[in-house]
PDB file of C-alpha atoms in Angstrom:
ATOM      1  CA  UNK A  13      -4.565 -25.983 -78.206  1.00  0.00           C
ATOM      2  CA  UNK A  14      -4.284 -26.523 -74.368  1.00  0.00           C
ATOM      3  CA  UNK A  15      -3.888 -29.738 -73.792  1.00  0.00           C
ATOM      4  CA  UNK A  16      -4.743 -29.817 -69.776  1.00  0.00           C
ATOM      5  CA  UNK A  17      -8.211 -28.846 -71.037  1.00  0.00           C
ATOM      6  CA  UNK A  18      -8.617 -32.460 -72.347  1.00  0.00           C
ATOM      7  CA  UNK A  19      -7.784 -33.521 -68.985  1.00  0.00           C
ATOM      8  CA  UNK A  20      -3.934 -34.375 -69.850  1.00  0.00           C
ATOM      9  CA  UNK A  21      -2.169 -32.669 -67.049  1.00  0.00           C
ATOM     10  CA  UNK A  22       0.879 -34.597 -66.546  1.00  0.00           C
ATOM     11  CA  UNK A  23       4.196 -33.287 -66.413  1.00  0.00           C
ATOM     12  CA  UNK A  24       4.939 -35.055 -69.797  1.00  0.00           C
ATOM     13  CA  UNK A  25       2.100 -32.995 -71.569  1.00  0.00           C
ATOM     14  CA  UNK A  26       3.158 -29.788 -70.237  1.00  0.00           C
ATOM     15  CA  UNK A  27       6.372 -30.114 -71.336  1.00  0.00           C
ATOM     16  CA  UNK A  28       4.770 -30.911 -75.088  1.00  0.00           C
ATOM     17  CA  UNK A  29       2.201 -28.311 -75.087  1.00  0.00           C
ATOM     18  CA  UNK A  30       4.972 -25.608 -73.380  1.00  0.00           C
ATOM     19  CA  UNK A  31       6.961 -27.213 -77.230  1.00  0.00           C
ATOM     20  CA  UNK A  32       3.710 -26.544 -79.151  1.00  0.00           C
ATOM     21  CA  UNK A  33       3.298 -23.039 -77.445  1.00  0.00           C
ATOM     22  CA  UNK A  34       6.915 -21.509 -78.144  1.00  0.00           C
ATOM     23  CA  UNK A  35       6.543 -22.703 -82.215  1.00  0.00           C
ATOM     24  CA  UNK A  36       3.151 -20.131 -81.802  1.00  0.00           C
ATOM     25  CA  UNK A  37       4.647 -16.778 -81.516  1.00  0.00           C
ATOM     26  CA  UNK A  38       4.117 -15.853 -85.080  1.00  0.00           C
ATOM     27  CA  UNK A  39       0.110 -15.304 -84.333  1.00  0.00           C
ATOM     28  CA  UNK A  40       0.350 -13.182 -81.094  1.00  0.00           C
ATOM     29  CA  UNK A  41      -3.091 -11.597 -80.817  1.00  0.00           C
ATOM     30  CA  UNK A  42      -3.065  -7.968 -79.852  1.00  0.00           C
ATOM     31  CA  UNK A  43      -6.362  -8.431 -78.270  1.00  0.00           C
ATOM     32  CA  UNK A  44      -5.418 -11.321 -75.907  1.00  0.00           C
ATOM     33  CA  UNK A  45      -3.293 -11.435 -72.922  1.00  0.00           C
ATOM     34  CA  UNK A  46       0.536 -12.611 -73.775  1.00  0.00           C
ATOM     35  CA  UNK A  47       1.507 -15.826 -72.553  1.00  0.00           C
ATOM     36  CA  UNK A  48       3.666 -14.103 -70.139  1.00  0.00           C
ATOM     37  CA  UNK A  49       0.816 -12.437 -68.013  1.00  0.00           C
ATOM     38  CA  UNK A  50      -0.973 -15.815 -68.332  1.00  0.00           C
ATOM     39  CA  UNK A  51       1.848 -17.574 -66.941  1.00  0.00           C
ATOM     40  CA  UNK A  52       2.313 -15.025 -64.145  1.00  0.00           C
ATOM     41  CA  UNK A  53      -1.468 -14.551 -63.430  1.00  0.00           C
ATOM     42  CA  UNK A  54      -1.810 -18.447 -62.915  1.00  0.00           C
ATOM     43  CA  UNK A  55       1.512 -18.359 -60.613  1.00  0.00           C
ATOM     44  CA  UNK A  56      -0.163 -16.025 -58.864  1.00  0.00           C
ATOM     45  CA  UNK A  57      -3.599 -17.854 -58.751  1.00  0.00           C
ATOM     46  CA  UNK A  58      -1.699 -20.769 -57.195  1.00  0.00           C
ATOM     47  CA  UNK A  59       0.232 -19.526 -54.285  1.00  0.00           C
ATOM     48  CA  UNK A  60      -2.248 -19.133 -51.673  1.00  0.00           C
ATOM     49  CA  UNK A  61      -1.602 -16.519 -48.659  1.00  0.00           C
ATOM     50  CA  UNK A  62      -2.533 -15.429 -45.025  1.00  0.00           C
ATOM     51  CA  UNK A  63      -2.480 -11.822 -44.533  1.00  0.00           C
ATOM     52  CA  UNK A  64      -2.536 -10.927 -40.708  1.00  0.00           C
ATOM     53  CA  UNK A  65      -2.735  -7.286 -39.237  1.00  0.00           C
ATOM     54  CA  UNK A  66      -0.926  -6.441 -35.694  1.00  0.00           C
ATOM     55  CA  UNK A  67      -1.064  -3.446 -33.789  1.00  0.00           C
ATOM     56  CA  UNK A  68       2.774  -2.414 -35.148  1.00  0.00           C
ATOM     57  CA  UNK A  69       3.054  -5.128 -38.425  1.00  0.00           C
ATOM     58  CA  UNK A  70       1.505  -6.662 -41.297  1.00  0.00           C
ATOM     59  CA  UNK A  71       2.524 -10.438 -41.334  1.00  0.00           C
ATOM     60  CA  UNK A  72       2.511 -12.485 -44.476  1.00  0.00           C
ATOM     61  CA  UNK A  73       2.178 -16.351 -44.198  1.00  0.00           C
ATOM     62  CA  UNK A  74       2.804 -18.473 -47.582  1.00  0.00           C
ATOM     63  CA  UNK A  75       3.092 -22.168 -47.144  1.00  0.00           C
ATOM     64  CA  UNK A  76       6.654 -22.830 -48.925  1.00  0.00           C
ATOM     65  CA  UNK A  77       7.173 -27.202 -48.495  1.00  0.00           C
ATOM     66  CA  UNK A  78      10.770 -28.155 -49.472  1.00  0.00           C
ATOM     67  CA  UNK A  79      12.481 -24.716 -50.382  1.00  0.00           C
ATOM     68  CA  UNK A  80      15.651 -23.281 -49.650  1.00  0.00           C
ATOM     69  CA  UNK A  81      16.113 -19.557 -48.808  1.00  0.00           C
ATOM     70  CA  UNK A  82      18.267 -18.945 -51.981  1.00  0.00           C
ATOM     71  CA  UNK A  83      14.656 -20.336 -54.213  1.00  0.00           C
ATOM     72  CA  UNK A  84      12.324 -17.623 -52.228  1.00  0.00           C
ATOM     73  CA  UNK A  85      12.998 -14.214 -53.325  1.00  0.00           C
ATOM     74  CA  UNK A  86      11.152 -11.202 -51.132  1.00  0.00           C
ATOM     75  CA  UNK A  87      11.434  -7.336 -52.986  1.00  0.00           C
ATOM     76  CA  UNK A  88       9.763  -4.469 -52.886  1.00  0.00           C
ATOM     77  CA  UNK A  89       8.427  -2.933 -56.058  1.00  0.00           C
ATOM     78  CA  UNK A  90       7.314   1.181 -56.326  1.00  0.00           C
ATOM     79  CA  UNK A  91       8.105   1.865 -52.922  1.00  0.00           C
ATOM     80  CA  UNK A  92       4.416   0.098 -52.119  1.00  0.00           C
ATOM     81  CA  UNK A  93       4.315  -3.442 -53.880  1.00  0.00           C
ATOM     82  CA  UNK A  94       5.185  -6.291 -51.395  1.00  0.00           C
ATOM     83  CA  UNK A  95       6.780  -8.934 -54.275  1.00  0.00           C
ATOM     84  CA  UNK A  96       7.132 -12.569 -53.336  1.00  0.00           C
ATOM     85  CA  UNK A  97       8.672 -15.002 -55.787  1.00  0.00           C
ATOM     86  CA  UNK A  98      10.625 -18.018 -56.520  1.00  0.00           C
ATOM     87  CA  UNK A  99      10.843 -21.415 -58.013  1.00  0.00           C
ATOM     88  CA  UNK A 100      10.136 -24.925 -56.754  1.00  0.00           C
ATOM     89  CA  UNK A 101      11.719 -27.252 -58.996  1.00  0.00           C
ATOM     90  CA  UNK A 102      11.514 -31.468 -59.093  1.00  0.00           C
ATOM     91  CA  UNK A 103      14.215 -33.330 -58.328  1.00  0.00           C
ATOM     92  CA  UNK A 104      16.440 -34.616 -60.953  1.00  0.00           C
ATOM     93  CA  UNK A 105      17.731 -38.589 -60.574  1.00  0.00           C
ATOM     94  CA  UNK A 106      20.344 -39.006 -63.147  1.00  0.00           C
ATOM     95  CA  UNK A 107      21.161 -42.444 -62.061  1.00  0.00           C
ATOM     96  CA  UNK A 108      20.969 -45.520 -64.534  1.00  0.00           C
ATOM     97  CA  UNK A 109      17.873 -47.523 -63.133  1.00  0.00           C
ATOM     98  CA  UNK A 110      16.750 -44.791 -60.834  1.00  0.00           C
ATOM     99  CA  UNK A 111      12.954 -44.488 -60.014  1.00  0.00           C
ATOM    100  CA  UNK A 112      10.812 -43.150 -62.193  1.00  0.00           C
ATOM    101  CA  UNK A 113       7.866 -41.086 -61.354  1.00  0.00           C
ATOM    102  CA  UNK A 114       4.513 -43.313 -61.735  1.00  0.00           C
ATOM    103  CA  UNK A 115       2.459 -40.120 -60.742  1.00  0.00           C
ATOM    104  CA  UNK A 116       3.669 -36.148 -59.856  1.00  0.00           C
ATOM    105  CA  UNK A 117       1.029 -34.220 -58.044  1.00  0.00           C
ATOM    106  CA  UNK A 118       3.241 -31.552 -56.365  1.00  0.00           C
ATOM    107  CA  UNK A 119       3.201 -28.287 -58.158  1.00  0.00           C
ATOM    108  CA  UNK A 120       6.754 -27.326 -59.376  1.00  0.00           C
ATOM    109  CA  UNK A 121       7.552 -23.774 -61.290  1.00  0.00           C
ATOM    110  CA  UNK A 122       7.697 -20.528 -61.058  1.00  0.00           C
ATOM    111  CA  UNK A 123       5.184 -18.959 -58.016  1.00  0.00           C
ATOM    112  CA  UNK A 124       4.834 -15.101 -57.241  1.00  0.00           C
ATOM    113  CA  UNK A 125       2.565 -13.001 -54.998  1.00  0.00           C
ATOM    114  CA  UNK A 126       2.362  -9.199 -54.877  1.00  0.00           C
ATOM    115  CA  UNK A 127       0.187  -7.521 -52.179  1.00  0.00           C
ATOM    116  CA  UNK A 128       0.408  -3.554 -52.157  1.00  0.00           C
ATOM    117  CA  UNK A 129       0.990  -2.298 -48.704  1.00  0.00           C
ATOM    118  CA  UNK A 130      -0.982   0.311 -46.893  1.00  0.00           C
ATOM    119  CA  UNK A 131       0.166   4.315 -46.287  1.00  0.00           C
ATOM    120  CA  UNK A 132       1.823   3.013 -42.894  1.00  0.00           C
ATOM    121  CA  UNK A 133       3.901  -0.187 -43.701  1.00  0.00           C
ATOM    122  CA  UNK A 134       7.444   0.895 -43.147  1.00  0.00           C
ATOM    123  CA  UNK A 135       9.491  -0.363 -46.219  1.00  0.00           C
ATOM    124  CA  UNK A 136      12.651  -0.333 -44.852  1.00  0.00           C
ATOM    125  CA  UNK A 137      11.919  -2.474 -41.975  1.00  0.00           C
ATOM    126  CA  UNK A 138      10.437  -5.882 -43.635  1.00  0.00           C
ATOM    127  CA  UNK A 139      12.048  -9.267 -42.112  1.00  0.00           C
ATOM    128  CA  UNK A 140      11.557 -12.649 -43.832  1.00  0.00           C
ATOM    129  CA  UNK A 141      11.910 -15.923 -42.285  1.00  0.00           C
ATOM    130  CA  UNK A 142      11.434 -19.851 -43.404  1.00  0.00           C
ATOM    131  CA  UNK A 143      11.090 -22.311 -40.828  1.00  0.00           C
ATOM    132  CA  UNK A 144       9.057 -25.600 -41.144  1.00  0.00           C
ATOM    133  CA  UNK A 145       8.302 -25.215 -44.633  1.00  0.00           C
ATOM    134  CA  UNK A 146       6.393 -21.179 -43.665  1.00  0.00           C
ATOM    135  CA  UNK A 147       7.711 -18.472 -45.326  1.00  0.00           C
ATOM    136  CA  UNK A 148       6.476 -15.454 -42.582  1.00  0.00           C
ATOM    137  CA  UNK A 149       7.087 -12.151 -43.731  1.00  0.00           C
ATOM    138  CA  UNK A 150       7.172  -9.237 -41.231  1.00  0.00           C
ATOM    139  CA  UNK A 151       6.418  -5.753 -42.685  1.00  0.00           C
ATOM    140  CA  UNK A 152       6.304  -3.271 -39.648  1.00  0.00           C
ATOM    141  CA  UNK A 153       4.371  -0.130 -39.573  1.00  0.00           C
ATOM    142  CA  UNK A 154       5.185   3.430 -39.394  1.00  0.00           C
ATOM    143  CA  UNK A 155       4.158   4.941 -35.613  1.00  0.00           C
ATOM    144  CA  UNK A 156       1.321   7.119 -35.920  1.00  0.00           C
ATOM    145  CA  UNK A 157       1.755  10.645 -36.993  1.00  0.00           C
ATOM    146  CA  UNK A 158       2.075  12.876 -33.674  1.00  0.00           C
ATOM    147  CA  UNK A 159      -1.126  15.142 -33.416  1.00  0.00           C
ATOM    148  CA  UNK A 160      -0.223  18.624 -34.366  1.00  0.00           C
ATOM    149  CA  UNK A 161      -0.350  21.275 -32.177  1.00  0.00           C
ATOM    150  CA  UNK A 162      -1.595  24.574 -32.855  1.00  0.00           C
ATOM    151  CA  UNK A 163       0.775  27.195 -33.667  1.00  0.00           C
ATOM    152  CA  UNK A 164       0.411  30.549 -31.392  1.00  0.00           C
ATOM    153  CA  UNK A 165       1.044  33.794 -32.894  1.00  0.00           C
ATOM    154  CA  UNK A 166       2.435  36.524 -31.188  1.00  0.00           C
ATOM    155  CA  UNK A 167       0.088  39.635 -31.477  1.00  0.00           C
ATOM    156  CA  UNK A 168       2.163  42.895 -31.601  1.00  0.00           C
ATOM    157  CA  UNK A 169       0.994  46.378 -30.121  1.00  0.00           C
ATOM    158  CA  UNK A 170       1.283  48.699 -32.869  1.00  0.00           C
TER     159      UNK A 170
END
């Protein structure tokens, strides 16, 4: 039973029904997707992205509030799969009377985007940077193949 369908979609529910979902594993469906690919596909669903064409780069613009550079992690997959993932995680206060949250609205988890590249991105020259809460990623492309020129043949005198 998911419980955000009965419009409980605090943190405090998730945590339950993520409880009520591992005890499940006994009645995996071979019909239906695993929870896995669920979980991805909504990470997925939830990181929104720009994707910008220059004349010599791709650029890749993912809104990333609060994160450190060691919770953003940029690969690429198959020699063509542009992979962006990470984690945003809530604060913990351990502190005896420390605040407690009255209402959490900012998405925390796992988030991942994967874009497959064209024929002329150039995979080994991909730059990522994080400034002002922007991840930018930088994928150049390959120059354009040089036109070929016809081959001459030498025609012999027999």
């Amino acid at each position: 039973m998911d419980l955000r369908m009965m419009a409980f979609d605090s943190p405090l529910f998730s945590v339950l029904q993520h409880l009520h979902d591992a005890g499940d594993d006994s009645d995996k469906s071979v019909s239906g997707p695993s929870r896995t690919y669920a979980r991805d596909a909504k990470a997925m669903a939830a990181t929104a992205a720009d994707v910008m064409e220059y004349p010599n780069s791709y650029a890749f613009v993912i809104d990333m509030p609060g994160l450190k550079s060691g919770d953003i992690k940029v690969e690429v997959e198959d020699d063509n799969v542009l992979v962006i993932s990470g984690e945003r995680r809530r604060q913990e206060e351990e502190k005896e009377g420390a605040a407690k949250y009255v209402r959490m609205e900012r998405r925390v988890g796992k988030f991942m985007r994967k874009f497959v590249l064209p024929e002329n991105a150039n995979t080994g020259k991909i730059s990522a940077v994080c400034q002002d809460g922007v991840l930018t990623v930088t994928v150049e492309k390959l120059p354009p193949p040089e036109p070929k020129k016809p081959k001459t043949i030498e025609v012999k005198i027999a």
